[in-house]
mmCIF file of C-alpha atoms in Angstrom:
data_model
loop_
_atom_site.group_PDB
_atom_site.id
_atom_site.type_symbol
_atom_site.label_atom_id
_atom_site.label_comp_id
_atom_site.label_asym_id
_atom_site.label_seq_id
_atom_site.Cartn_x
_atom_site.Cartn_y
_atom_site.Cartn_z
ATOM 1 C CA MET A 1 0.000 0.000 0.000
ATOM 2 C CA LYS A 2 1.277 3.464 -0.861
ATOM 3 C CA LYS A 3 2.514 5.694 1.941
ATOM 4 C CA ILE A 4 1.556 9.324 2.395
ATOM 5 C CA THR A 5 2.624 12.358 4.416
ATOM 6 C CA ILE A 6 0.185 13.411 7.139
ATOM 7 C CA ALA A 7 0.481 16.953 8.520
ATOM 8 C CA ILE A 8 -1.339 17.793 11.753
ATOM 9 C CA ASP A 9 -1.292 21.460 12.733
ATOM 10 C CA GLY A 10 -3.212 23.443 15.316
ATOM 11 C CA HIS A 11 -3.265 25.396 18.536
ATOM 12 C CA SER A 12 -1.272 24.463 21.633
ATOM 13 C CA SER A 13 -2.643 21.791 23.991
ATOM 14 C CA CYS A 14 -5.160 20.435 21.465
ATOM 15 C CA GLY A 15 -3.860 16.916 21.899
ATOM 16 C CA LYS A 16 -2.101 16.968 18.506
ATOM 17 C CA SER A 17 0.819 14.880 19.753
ATOM 18 C CA THR A 18 -1.430 12.259 21.362
ATOM 19 C CA MET A 19 -3.508 11.812 18.225
ATOM 20 C CA ALA A 20 -0.495 11.883 15.895
ATOM 21 C CA LYS A 21 1.380 9.260 17.935
ATOM 22 C CA GLU A 22 -1.607 6.917 17.952
ATOM 23 C CA LEU A 23 -2.275 7.453 14.249
ATOM 24 C CA ALA A 24 1.370 6.706 13.403
ATOM 25 C CA ARG A 25 1.239 3.560 15.556
ATOM 26 C CA ARG A 26 -1.903 2.279 13.821
ATOM 27 C CA LEU A 27 -0.489 2.963 10.365
ATOM 28 C CA GLY A 28 3.050 1.783 11.105
ATOM 29 C CA TYR A 29 4.321 5.270 10.188
ATOM 30 C CA ILE A 30 7.131 7.349 11.694
ATOM 31 C CA TYR A 31 5.928 10.032 14.124
ATOM 32 C CA VAL A 32 7.664 13.387 14.617
ATOM 33 C CA ASP A 33 6.603 15.904 17.289
ATOM 34 C CA THR A 34 7.952 19.182 15.912
ATOM 35 C CA GLY A 35 6.720 21.128 18.938
ATOM 36 C CA ALA A 36 9.071 19.015 21.057
ATOM 37 C CA MET A 37 11.945 20.136 18.832
ATOM 38 C CA TYR A 38 11.274 23.819 19.586
ATOM 39 C CA ARG A 39 10.755 23.012 23.258
ATOM 40 C CA THR A 40 14.142 21.263 23.302
ATOM 41 C CA VAL A 41 15.888 24.319 21.846
ATOM 42 C CA THR A 42 14.043 26.406 24.453
ATOM 43 C CA LEU A 43 15.324 24.180 27.254
ATOM 44 C CA TYR A 44 18.884 24.602 25.966
ATOM 45 C CA ALA A 45 18.440 28.387 25.935
ATOM 46 C CA MET A 46 17.064 28.350 29.499
ATOM 47 C CA ARG A 47 19.889 26.157 30.781
ATOM 48 C CA ASN A 48 22.481 28.396 29.145
ATOM 49 C CA ASN A 49 21.022 31.683 30.416
ATOM 50 C CA LEU A 50 20.045 32.928 26.961
ATOM 51 C CA PHE A 51 16.989 34.809 28.208
ATOM 52 C CA THR A 52 17.135 38.303 29.677
ATOM 53 C CA SER A 53 15.569 39.055 33.063
ATOM 54 C CA ASP A 54 12.384 40.229 31.281
ATOM 55 C CA GLY A 55 12.086 37.044 29.232
ATOM 56 C CA GLU A 56 13.516 38.181 25.905
ATOM 57 C CA VAL A 57 15.809 35.867 23.921
ATOM 58 C CA MET A 58 19.478 36.787 23.528
ATOM 59 C CA VAL A 59 19.192 36.115 19.815
ATOM 60 C CA ASP A 60 22.811 36.773 18.803
ATOM 61 C CA GLU A 61 24.145 34.502 21.560
ATOM 62 C CA LEU A 62 21.685 31.736 20.665
ATOM 63 C CA GLU A 63 22.652 31.905 16.990
ATOM 64 C CA LYS A 64 26.320 31.381 17.918
ATOM 65 C CA LYS A 65 25.373 28.249 19.881
ATOM 66 C CA MET A 66 22.953 26.631 17.395
ATOM 67 C CA SER A 67 25.681 24.273 16.160
ATOM 68 C CA ASP A 68 25.988 22.953 19.734
ATOM 69 C CA ILE A 69 22.304 21.984 19.891
ATOM 70 C CA LYS A 70 21.495 18.461 18.738
ATOM 71 C CA VAL A 71 17.779 17.669 18.779
ATOM 72 C CA SER A 72 16.833 14.036 18.220
ATOM 73 C CA PHE A 73 14.270 11.405 19.165
ATOM 74 C CA CYS A 74 15.141 8.250 21.099
ATOM 75 C CA LEU A 75 12.808 5.255 21.286
ATOM 76 C CA ASN A 76 11.426 4.745 24.803
ATOM 77 C CA LYS A 77 11.533 0.960 25.321
ATOM 78 C CA GLU A 78 8.818 1.114 27.997
ATOM 79 C CA THR A 79 6.250 3.116 26.019
ATOM 80 C CA GLY A 80 7.371 2.169 22.519
ATOM 81 C CA LYS A 81 7.179 5.860 21.597
ATOM 82 C CA PRO A 82 9.880 8.424 20.732
ATOM 83 C CA ASP A 83 11.203 10.729 23.463
ATOM 84 C CA ALA A 84 12.787 14.106 22.724
ATOM 85 C CA CYS A 85 16.521 14.268 23.388
ATOM 86 C CA LEU A 86 18.864 17.228 23.797
ATOM 87 C CA ASN A 87 22.453 16.300 22.956
ATOM 88 C CA ASP A 88 21.518 12.647 23.614
ATOM 89 C CA GLU A 89 19.935 13.404 27.019
ATOM 90 C CA VAL A 90 16.275 12.377 27.290
ATOM 91 C CA VAL A 91 14.348 15.560 28.129
ATOM 92 C CA GLU A 92 10.792 14.490 27.204
ATOM 93 C CA THR A 93 9.309 15.242 30.651
ATOM 94 C CA ILE A 94 11.294 18.414 31.356
ATOM 95 C CA ILE A 95 10.257 20.126 28.107
ATOM 96 C CA ARG A 96 6.561 19.768 29.016
ATOM 97 C CA SER A 97 6.922 22.008 32.092
ATOM 98 C CA ILE A 98 5.075 25.314 32.336
ATOM 99 C CA GLU A 99 8.457 27.116 32.484
ATOM 100 C CA VAL A 100 9.362 25.835 29.020
ATOM 101 C CA SER A 101 5.813 26.512 27.786
ATOM 102 C CA ASN A 102 6.163 30.140 28.873
ATOM 103 C CA HIS A 103 9.268 30.624 26.702
ATOM 104 C CA VAL A 104 8.826 28.388 23.659
ATOM 105 C CA SER A 105 6.798 30.736 21.415
ATOM 106 C CA LYS A 106 9.584 33.333 21.420
ATOM 107 C CA ILE A 107 12.189 30.722 20.503
ATOM 108 C CA ALA A 108 9.946 29.288 17.776
ATOM 109 C CA ALA A 109 9.518 32.742 16.217
ATOM 110 C CA ILE A 110 13.258 33.179 15.543
ATOM 111 C CA PRO A 111 13.961 32.724 11.802
ATOM 112 C CA PHE A 112 17.270 30.845 12.108
ATOM 113 C CA VAL A 113 15.780 28.446 14.668
ATOM 114 C CA ARG A 114 12.816 27.691 12.391
ATOM 115 C CA GLU A 115 15.105 27.283 9.378
ATOM 116 C CA ALA A 116 17.263 24.735 11.210
ATOM 117 C CA MET A 117 14.274 22.764 12.512
ATOM 118 C CA VAL A 118 12.348 22.836 9.204
ATOM 119 C CA ASP A 119 15.397 21.529 7.313
ATOM 120 C CA GLN A 120 15.644 18.652 9.783
ATOM 121 C CA GLN A 121 11.895 17.951 9.570
ATOM 122 C CA ARG A 122 11.958 17.797 5.768
ATOM 123 C CA ARG A 123 14.829 15.314 5.859
ATOM 124 C CA MET A 124 12.841 13.152 8.302
ATOM 125 C CA GLY A 125 9.849 13.110 5.957
ATOM 126 C CA ALA A 126 11.627 12.593 2.660
ATOM 127 C CA GLU A 127 10.518 8.954 2.341
ATOM 128 C CA LYS A 128 6.837 9.603 3.258
ATOM 129 C CA GLY A 129 5.074 7.240 5.668
ATOM 130 C CA ILE A 130 5.259 9.944 8.315
ATOM 131 C CA VAL A 131 2.873 11.716 10.694
ATOM 132 C CA MET A 132 4.190 15.100 11.778
ATOM 133 C CA ASP A 133 2.476 17.589 14.070
ATOM 134 C CA GLY A 134 3.218 21.214 14.818
ATOM 135 C CA ARG A 135 2.200 24.735 13.816
ATOM 136 C CA ASP A 136 3.353 25.045 10.194
ATOM 137 C CA ILE A 137 3.620 21.498 8.852
ATOM 138 C CA GLY A 138 0.876 21.808 6.235
ATOM 139 C CA THR A 139 1.746 25.389 5.288
ATOM 140 C CA THR A 140 5.565 25.441 5.346
ATOM 141 C CA VAL A 141 7.236 22.094 6.035
ATOM 142 C CA PHE A 142 5.078 19.851 3.806
ATOM 143 C CA PRO A 143 2.784 22.080 1.725
ATOM 144 C CA ASP A 144 2.221 19.101 -0.628
ATOM 145 C CA ALA A 145 1.202 16.645 2.127
ATOM 146 C CA GLU A 146 -1.557 14.306 0.956
ATOM 147 C CA LEU A 147 -3.509 14.782 4.203
ATOM 148 C CA LYS A 148 -3.603 17.947 6.303
ATOM 149 C CA ILE A 149 -5.539 18.279 9.543
ATOM 150 C CA PHE A 150 -5.946 21.531 11.500
ATOM 151 C CA VAL A 151 -6.925 20.950 15.134
ATOM 152 C CA THR A 152 -8.548 23.399 17.507
ATOM 153 C CA ALA A 153 -10.507 23.452 20.777
ATOM 154 C CA SER A 154 -11.610 26.173 23.179
ATOM 155 C CA ALA A 155 -8.874 27.756 25.323
ATOM 156 C CA GLN A 156 -10.644 26.587 28.507
ATOM 157 C CA VAL A 157 -10.738 22.973 27.329
ATOM 158 C CA ARG A 158 -7.083 23.083 26.277
ATOM 159 C CA ALA A 159 -5.977 24.597 29.590
ATOM 160 C CA GLN A 160 -7.860 21.900 31.498
ATOM 161 C CA ARG A 161 -6.169 19.181 29.452
ATOM 162 C CA ARG A 162 -2.726 20.628 30.133
ATOM 163 C CA PHE A 163 -3.579 20.999 33.833
ATOM 164 C CA ASP A 164 -4.704 17.361 34.048
ATOM 165 C CA GLU A 165 -1.611 16.166 32.176
ATOM 166 C CA LEU A 166 0.773 17.973 34.526
ATOM 167 C CA GLN A 167 -1.074 16.721 37.597
ATOM 168 C CA GLN A 168 -0.912 13.139 36.346
ATOM 169 C CA LYS A 169 2.852 13.518 35.963
ATOM 170 C CA GLY A 170 3.128 14.900 39.498
ATOM 171 C CA MET A 171 4.294 18.285 38.202
ATOM 172 C CA PRO A 172 3.153 21.631 39.686
ATOM 173 C CA ALA A 173 0.101 23.063 37.924
ATOM 174 C CA ASP A 174 -2.015 26.207 38.316
ATOM 175 C CA PHE A 175 -5.085 26.341 36.048
ATOM 176 C CA GLU A 176 -5.221 30.142 35.709
ATOM 177 C CA GLU A 177 -1.517 30.327 34.854
ATOM 178 C CA ILE A 178 -1.944 27.571 32.256
ATOM 179 C CA LEU A 179 -4.990 29.295 30.710
ATOM 180 C CA LYS A 180 -3.040 32.556 30.451
ATOM 181 C CA ASN A 181 -0.152 30.680 28.814
ATOM 182 C CA VAL A 182 -2.499 29.007 26.296
ATOM 183 C CA GLU A 183 -4.055 32.351 25.296
ATOM 184 C CA GLU A 184 -0.679 34.093 25.049
ATOM 185 C CA ARG A 185 0.754 31.288 22.914
ATOM 186 C CA ASP A 186 -2.250 31.446 20.579
ATOM 187 C CA TYR A 187 -1.570 35.131 19.997
ATOM 188 C CA LEU A 188 2.202 34.780 19.584
ATOM 189 C CA ASP A 189 1.950 31.723 17.321
ATOM 190 C CA SER A 190 -0.616 33.427 15.080
ATOM 191 C CA HIS A 191 1.179 36.773 14.858
ATOM 192 C CA ARG A 192 4.843 35.820 14.386
ATOM 193 C CA GLU A 193 6.468 37.002 11.157
ATOM 194 C CA VAL A 194 7.913 33.628 10.115
ATOM 195 C CA SER A 195 5.493 30.749 9.415
ATOM 196 C CA PRO A 196 2.586 31.976 11.584
ATOM 197 C CA LEU A 197 0.016 29.462 12.764
ATOM 198 C CA ARG A 198 -2.813 29.317 10.233
ATOM 199 C CA GLN A 199 -5.018 26.707 8.649
ATOM 200 C CA ALA A 200 -3.846 25.639 5.196
ATOM 201 C CA GLU A 201 -6.507 26.140 2.511
ATOM 202 C CA ASP A 202 -6.694 22.393 1.866
ATOM 203 C CA ALA A 203 -6.576 21.314 5.538
ATOM 204 C CA ILE A 204 -9.542 19.595 7.183
ATOM 205 C CA LEU A 205 -10.691 21.333 10.376
ATOM 206 C CA LEU A 206 -11.092 19.236 13.529
ATOM 207 C CA ASP A 207 -12.607 20.878 16.616
ATOM 208 C CA ASN A 208 -12.137 18.227 19.306
ATOM 209 C CA SER A 209 -13.516 20.262 22.231
ATOM 210 C CA ASN A 210 -16.284 17.726 22.840
ATOM 211 C CA MET A 211 -14.801 14.559 21.363
ATOM 212 C CA THR A 212 -13.496 11.517 23.208
ATOM 213 C CA ILE A 213 -10.093 10.161 22.201
ATOM 214 C CA PRO A 214 -11.647 7.008 20.585
ATOM 215 C CA GLU A 215 -14.062 9.207 18.581
ATOM 216 C CA GLN A 216 -11.173 11.386 17.470
ATOM 217 C CA ASN A 217 -9.033 8.402 16.454
ATOM 218 C CA GLU A 218 -11.887 6.923 14.438
ATOM 219 C CA TRP A 219 -12.460 10.255 12.672
ATOM 220 C CA LEU A 220 -8.747 10.476 11.808
ATOM 221 C CA MET A 221 -8.693 6.957 10.352
ATOM 222 C CA GLN A 222 -11.647 7.865 8.143
ATOM 223 C CA GLN A 223 -9.702 10.861 6.776
ATOM 224 C CA VAL A 224 -6.641 8.672 6.140
ATOM 225 C CA GLU A 225 -8.722 6.123 4.239
ATOM 226 C CA LYS A 226 -10.158 8.901 2.055
ATOM 227 C CA ALA A 227 -6.658 10.301 1.392
ATOM 228 C CA LEU A 228 -5.286 6.870 0.466
ATOM 229 C CA GLN A 229 -8.063 6.437 -2.109
#
């Protein structure tokens, strides 16, 4: 059976990664979480004091250090899923913290960071048979993807999901802080100069505010079957 490229874009905390991982597993495709790539660069910048006291990125210093940042994915033998790695250190849990969430949109808006990550993403998807999620997969990374999905949900629903996720992992969580972060990231992601978050003209809209995960997975498989035809 032929293999296709599946691009899943959308707002933060919509469950894009969860659905993309499960879809890739069911299809036997490679899964790439591009948001994790930007979060990993953000973690490097935080660890190396590349933010000013008011939260701005020291862009010139970061650019000098980009060659020192190796972002990769390592297979987690327990879960069978890929974990984000920074210079071969597994950082999957750390990059999901609210501290990283508060900084990632500014890192992701930097042109040379996006250029480096997009080049890597295109190399990963060269052979097709890939499910990739992020903010600009269907518009910038793979504009010719055979299937494009754009995911959204209300800010309240997304904040609650992030809150629940952090609590389940035993990480500190404040709902109001998370909601503020979700709304701020929506604005920053949609208004950045390079590859802003937007729905591709040929993307299928999925509002999963009131859907269960099984319902969502079934809907996705129906779209894949249509695309494969």
